[in-house]
Short mmCIF file of C-alpha atoms in Angstrom, two decimals:
data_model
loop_
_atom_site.label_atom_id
_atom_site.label_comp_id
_atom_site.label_asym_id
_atom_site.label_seq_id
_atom_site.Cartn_x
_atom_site.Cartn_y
_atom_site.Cartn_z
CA UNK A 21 8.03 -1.46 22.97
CA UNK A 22 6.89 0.67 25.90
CA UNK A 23 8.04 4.14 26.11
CA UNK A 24 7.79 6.68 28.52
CA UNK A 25 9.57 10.81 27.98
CA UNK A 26 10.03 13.77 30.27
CA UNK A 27 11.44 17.27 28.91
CA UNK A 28 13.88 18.92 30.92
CA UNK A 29 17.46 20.87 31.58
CA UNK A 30 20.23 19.13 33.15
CA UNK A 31 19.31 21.13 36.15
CA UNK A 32 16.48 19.22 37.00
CA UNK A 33 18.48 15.74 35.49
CA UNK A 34 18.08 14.49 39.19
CA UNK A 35 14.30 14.78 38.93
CA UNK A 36 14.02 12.78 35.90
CA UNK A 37 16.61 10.35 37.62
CA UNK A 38 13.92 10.05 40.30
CA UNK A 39 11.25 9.50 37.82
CA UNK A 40 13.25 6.79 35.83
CA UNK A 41 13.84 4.81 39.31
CA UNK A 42 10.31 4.95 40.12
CA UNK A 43 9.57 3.20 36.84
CA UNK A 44 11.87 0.63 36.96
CA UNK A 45 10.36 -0.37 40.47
CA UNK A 46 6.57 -0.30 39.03
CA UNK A 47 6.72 -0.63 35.60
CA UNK A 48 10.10 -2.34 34.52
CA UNK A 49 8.65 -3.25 31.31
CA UNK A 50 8.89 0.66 30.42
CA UNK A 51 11.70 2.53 28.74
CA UNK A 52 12.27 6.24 29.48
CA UNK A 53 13.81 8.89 27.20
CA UNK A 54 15.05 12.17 28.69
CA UNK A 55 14.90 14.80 26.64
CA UNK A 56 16.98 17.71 26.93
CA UNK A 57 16.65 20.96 26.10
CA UNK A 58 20.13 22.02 27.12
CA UNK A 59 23.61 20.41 26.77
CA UNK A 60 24.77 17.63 28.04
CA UNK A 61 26.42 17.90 31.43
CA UNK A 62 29.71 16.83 32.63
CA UNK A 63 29.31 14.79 35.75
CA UNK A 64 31.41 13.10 37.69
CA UNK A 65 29.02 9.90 38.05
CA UNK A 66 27.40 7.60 35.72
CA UNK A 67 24.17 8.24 33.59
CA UNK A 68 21.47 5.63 34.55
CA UNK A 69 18.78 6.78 31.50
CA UNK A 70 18.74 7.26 28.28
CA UNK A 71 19.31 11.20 27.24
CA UNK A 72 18.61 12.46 23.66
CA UNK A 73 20.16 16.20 23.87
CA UNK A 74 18.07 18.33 21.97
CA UNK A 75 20.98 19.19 19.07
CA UNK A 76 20.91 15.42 18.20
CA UNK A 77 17.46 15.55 16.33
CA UNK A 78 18.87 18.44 14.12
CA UNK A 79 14.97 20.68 14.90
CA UNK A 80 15.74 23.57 12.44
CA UNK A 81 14.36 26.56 14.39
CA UNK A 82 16.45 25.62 17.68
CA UNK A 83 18.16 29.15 18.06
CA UNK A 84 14.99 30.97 17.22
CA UNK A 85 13.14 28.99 19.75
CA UNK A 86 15.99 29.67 22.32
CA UNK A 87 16.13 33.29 21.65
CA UNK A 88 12.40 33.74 22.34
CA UNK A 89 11.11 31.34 24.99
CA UNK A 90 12.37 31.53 28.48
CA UNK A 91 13.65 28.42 29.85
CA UNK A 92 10.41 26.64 31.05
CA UNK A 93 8.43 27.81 27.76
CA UNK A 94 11.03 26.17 26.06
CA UNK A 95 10.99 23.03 27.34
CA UNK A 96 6.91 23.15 27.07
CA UNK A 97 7.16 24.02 23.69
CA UNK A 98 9.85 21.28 22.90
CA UNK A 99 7.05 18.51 23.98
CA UNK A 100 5.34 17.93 20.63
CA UNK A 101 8.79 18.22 18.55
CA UNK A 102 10.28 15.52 21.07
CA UNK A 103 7.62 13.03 20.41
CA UNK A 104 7.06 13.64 16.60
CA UNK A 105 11.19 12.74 16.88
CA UNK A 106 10.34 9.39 18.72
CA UNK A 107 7.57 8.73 16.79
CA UNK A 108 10.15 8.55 14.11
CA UNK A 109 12.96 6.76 15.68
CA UNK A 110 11.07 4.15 16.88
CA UNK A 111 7.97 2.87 14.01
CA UNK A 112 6.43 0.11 15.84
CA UNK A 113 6.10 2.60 18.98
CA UNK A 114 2.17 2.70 19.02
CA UNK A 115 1.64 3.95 22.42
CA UNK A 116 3.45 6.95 24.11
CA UNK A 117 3.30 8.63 27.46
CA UNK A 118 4.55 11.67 28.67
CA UNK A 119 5.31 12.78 32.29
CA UNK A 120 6.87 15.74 33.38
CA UNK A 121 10.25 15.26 35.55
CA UNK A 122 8.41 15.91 38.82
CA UNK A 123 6.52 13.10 38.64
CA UNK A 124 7.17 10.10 40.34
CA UNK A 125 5.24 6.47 39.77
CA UNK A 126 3.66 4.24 42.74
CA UNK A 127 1.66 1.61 40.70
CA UNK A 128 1.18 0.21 37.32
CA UNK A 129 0.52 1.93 34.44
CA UNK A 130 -1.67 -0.77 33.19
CA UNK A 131 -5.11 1.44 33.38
CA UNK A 132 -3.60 4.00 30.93
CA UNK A 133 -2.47 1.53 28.52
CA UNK A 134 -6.35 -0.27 28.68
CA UNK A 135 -7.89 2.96 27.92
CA UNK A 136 -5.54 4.19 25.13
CA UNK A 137 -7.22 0.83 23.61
CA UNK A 138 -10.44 2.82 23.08
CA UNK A 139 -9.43 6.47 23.27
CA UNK A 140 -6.35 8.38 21.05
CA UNK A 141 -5.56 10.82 23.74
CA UNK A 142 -5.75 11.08 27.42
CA UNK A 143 -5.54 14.48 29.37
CA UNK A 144 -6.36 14.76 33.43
CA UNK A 145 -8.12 17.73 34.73
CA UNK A 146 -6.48 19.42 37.54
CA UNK A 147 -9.49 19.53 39.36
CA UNK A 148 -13.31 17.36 39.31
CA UNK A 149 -15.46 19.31 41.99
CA UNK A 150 -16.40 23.18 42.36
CA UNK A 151 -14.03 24.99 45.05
CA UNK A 152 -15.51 27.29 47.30
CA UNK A 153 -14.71 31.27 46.04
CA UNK A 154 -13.64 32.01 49.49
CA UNK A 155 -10.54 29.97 48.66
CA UNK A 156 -7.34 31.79 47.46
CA UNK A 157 -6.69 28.56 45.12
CA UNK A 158 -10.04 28.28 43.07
CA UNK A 159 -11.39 28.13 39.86
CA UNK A 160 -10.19 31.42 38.35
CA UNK A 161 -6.54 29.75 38.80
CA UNK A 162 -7.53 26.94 36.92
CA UNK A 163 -9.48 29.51 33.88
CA UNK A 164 -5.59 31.04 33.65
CA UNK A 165 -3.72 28.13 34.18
CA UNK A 166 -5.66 25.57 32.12
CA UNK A 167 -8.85 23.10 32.84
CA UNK A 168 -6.16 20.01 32.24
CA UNK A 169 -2.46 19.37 33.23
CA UNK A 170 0.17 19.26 31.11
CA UNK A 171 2.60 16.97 32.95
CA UNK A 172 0.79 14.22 31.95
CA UNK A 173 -0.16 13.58 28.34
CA UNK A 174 -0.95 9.92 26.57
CA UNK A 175 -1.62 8.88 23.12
CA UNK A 176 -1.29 6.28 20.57
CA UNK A 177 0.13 6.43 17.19
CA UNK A 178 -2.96 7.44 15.06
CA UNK A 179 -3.76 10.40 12.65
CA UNK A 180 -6.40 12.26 14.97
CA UNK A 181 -3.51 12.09 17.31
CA UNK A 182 -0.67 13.31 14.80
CA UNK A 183 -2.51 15.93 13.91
CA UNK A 184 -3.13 16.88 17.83
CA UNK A 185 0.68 16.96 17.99
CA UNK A 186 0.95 19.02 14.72
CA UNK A 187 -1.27 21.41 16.39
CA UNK A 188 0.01 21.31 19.60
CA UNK A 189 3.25 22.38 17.88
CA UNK A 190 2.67 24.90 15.83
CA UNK A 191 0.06 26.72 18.41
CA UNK A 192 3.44 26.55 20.89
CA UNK A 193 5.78 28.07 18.23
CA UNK A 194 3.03 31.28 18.52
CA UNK A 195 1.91 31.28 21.51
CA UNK A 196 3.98 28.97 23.82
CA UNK A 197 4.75 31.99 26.52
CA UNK A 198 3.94 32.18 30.09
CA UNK A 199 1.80 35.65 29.51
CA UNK A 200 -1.71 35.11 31.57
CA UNK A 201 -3.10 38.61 30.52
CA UNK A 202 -3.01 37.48 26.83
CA UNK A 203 -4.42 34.07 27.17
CA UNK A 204 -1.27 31.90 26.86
CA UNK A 205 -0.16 29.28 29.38
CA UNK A 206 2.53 28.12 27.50
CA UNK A 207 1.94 24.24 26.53
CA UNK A 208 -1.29 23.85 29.01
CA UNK A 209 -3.71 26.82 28.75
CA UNK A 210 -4.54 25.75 25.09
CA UNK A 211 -5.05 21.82 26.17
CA UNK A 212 -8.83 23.34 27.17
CA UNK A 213 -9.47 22.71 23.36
CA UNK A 214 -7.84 19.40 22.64
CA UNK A 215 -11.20 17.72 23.91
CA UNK A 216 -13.26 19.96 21.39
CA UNK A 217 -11.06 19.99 18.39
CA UNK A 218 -10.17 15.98 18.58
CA UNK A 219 -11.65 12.94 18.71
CA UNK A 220 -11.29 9.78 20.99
CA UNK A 221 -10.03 12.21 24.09
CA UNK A 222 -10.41 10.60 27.28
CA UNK A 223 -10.73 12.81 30.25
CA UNK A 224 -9.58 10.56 33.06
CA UNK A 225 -11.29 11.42 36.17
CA UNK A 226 -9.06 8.46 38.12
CA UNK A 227 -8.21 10.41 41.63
CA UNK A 228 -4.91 8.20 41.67
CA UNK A 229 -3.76 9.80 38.51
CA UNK A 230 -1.52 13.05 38.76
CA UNK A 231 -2.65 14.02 42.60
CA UNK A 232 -0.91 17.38 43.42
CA UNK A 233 -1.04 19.76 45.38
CA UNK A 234 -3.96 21.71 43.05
CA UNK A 235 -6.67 18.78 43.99
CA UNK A 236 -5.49 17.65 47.42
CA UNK A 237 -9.01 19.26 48.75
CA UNK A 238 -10.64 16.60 47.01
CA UNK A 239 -7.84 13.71 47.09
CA UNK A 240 -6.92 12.33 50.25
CA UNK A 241 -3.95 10.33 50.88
CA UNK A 242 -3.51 7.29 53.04
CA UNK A 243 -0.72 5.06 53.73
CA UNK A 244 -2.01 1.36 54.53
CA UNK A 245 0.43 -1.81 54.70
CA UNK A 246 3.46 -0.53 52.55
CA UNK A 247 0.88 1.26 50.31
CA UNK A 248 -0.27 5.11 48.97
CA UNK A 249 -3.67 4.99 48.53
CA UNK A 250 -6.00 7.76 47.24
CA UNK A 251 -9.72 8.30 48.62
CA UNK A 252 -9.44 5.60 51.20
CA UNK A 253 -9.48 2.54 48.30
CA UNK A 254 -7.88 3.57 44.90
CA UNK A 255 -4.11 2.72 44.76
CA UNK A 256 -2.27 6.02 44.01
CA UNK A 257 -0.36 5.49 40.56
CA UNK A 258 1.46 8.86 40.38
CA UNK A 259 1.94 12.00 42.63
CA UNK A 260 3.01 15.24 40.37
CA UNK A 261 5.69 16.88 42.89
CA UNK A 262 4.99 20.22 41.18
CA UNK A 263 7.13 23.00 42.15
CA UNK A 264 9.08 20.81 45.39
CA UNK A 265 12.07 22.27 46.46
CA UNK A 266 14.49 19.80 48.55
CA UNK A 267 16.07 22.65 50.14
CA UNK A 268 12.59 23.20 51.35
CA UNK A 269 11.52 19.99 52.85
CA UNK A 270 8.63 20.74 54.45
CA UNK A 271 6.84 22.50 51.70
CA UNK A 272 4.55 20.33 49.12
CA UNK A 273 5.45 23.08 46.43
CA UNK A 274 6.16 26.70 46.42
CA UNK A 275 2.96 27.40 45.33
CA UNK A 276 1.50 25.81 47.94
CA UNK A 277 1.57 24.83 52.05
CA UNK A 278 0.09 21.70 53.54
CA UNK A 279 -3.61 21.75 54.34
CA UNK A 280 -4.52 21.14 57.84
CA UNK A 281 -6.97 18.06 57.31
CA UNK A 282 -6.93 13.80 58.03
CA UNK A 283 -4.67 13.12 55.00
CA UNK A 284 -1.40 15.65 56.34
CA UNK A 285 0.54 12.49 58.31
CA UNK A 286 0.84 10.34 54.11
CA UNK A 287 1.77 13.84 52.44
CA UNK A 288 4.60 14.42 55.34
CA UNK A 289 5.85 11.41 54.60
CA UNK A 290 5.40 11.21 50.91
CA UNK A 291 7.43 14.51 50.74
CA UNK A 292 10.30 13.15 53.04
CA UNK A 293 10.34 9.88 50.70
CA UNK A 294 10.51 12.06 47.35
CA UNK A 295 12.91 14.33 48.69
CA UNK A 296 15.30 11.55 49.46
CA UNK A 297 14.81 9.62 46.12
CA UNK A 298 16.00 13.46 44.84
CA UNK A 299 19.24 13.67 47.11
CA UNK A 300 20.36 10.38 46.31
CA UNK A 301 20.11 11.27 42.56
CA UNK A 302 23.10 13.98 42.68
CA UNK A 303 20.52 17.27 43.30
CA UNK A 304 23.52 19.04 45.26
CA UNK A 305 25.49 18.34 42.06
CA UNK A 306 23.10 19.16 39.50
CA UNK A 307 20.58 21.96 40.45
CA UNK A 308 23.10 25.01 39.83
CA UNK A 309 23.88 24.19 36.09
CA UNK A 310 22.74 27.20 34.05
CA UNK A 311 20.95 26.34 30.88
CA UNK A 312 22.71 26.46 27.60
CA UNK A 313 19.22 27.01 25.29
CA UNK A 314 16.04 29.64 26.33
CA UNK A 315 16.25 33.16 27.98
CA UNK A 316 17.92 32.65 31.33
CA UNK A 317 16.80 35.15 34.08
CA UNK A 318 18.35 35.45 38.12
CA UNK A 319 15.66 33.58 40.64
CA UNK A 320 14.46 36.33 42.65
CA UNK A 321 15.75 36.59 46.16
CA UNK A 322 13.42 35.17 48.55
CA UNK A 323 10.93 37.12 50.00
CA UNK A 324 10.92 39.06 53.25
CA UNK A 325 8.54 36.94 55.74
CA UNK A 326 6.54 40.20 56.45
CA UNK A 327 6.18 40.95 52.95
CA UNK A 328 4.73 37.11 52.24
CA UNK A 329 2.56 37.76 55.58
CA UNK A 330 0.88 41.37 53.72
CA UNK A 331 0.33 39.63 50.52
CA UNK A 332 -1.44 36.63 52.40
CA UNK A 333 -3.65 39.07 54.40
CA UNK A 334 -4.24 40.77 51.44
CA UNK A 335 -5.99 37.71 49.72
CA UNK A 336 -7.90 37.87 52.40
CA UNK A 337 -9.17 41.17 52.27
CA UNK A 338 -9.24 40.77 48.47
CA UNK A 339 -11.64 37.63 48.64
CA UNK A 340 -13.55 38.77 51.73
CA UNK A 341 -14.56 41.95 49.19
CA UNK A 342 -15.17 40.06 45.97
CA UNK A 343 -17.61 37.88 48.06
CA UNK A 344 -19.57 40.10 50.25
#
């Protein structure tokens, strides 16, 4: 059995909708398990994947959790019980990926499986090369947000790895909140010590895996005969749409806008591609549904596009200081 999961609410169901399709076209061999830290939603269309509501597997300290952890620390800190709860279910399950519900697969996931052969765990670092300080995005981002990414995590069934999730877990119940200034980066900041504390980790420094919009400066993305390719030759396996906003089309993510270099025409059209996959899986329908579980707070209006243009400039000034 192969077995992919993805955390989420039913707001972002269309998301992990996208994901699932993606995986049937490249890896049909796969299975994927949404996991849902919320209620399930009534729709007025059919469920294509398999959803395990997060009241079915009976986790003890659910209305603690809820009462403490906003909505996205929640579903971060719900990764580890999810797949201790599959690990159960399903006993001859040796090998298990996660992928957040942003993601969305272009190749086979062959390479991963190969190396979880050899290796027990399998983290990818956000970034591989040293980013100029001039940059607004560089590496003090990465010291608050965490060396690796979270929205993609593989392992196999072993006890160096069981006792990474046990870990994992009870570090989350702690100190699973989104609070930079005290060192916690809900499920990610403390992946910086799964390489130190655990053996068998594999680092995967494979440019196709988990491209974003945090290492596009050193990923660049081609389209070539039907084909996403990263770096000119590797075949891109998945692009992390982190932080995409279909009502926003032309934006990457929020956190980010487009960089002006050679690789801007496969991104444009990478982002129109996603954002239709996304459409076509009921987001008008599904992205107002207010959770049911975690501390639920009002988006903030958007900003004024003065204010955004002061707070740019003011990077500027900011880095221009801390560098002269």
């Amino acid at each position: 059995m192969k077995l992919i999961y993805t955390v989420c609410t039913a707001s972002y169901l269309y998301q992990a909708f996208s994901l699932g399709d993606s995986i049937k076209k490249t890896n049909p061999d796969y299975e994927l398990i949404i996991c849902l830290t919320d209620k399930m939603p009534e729709v007025n269309f059919p469920i294509p994947y398999k959803i395990l509501p997060v009241e079915s597997i009976n986790f003890p300290a659910l209305e603690e959790y809820s009462q403490k952890f906003s909505i996205i620390e929640l579903a971060c800190a719900f990764k580890p019980i999810f797949a201790f709860y599959l690990l159960k279910s399903y006993p001859s399950l040796e090998k298990l990926i996660y992928l957040d519900t942003d993601i969305y697969l272009y190749d086979s996931l062959v390479g991963i499986e190969k190396n979880l052969d050899e290796h027990d765990i399998i983290l990818t670092p956000h970034i591989t090369k040293a980013i100029p300080l001039s940059e607004r995005w560089n590496e003090k981002q990465y010291l608050n947000a965490g060396l690796y990414n979270a929205g993609f995590i593989a392992f196999k069934r072993t006890e160096n790895s069981l006792k990474f999730l046990d870990w994992w877990q009870t570090h989350l119940n702690k100190y699973g909140y989104l609070d930079y200034c005290k060192g916690m980066g809900a499920d990610q900041l403390c992946l910086n010590f799964v390489p130190v504390f655990y053996e068998k980790v594999l680092v995967d420094y494979n440019p196709s895996l988990n491209i974003a919009y945090w290492n596009l400066q050193e990923r660049e993305l081609n389209f070539v005969d039907g084909k996403y390719f990263v770096n000119q030759n590797t075949p891109l396996v998945f692009f992390h749409f982190s932080g995409y906003n279909p009502d926003k089309p032309t934006l990457i993510s929020k956190h980010f806008k487009l960089p002006k270099n050679r690789s801007q025409k496969a991104l444009k059209q990478i982002i129109k591609e996603y954002r239709t996959e996304l459409i076509k899986n009921h987001f008008n329908d599904l992205k107002g549904i207010i959770p049911a579980y975690g501390i639920y707070t009002v988006p903030p209006k958007e900003k004024h596009p003065i204010v955004k243009f002061i707070e740019k400039s003011a990077w500027k000034v900011i880095n221009y200081v801390e560098n002269y």
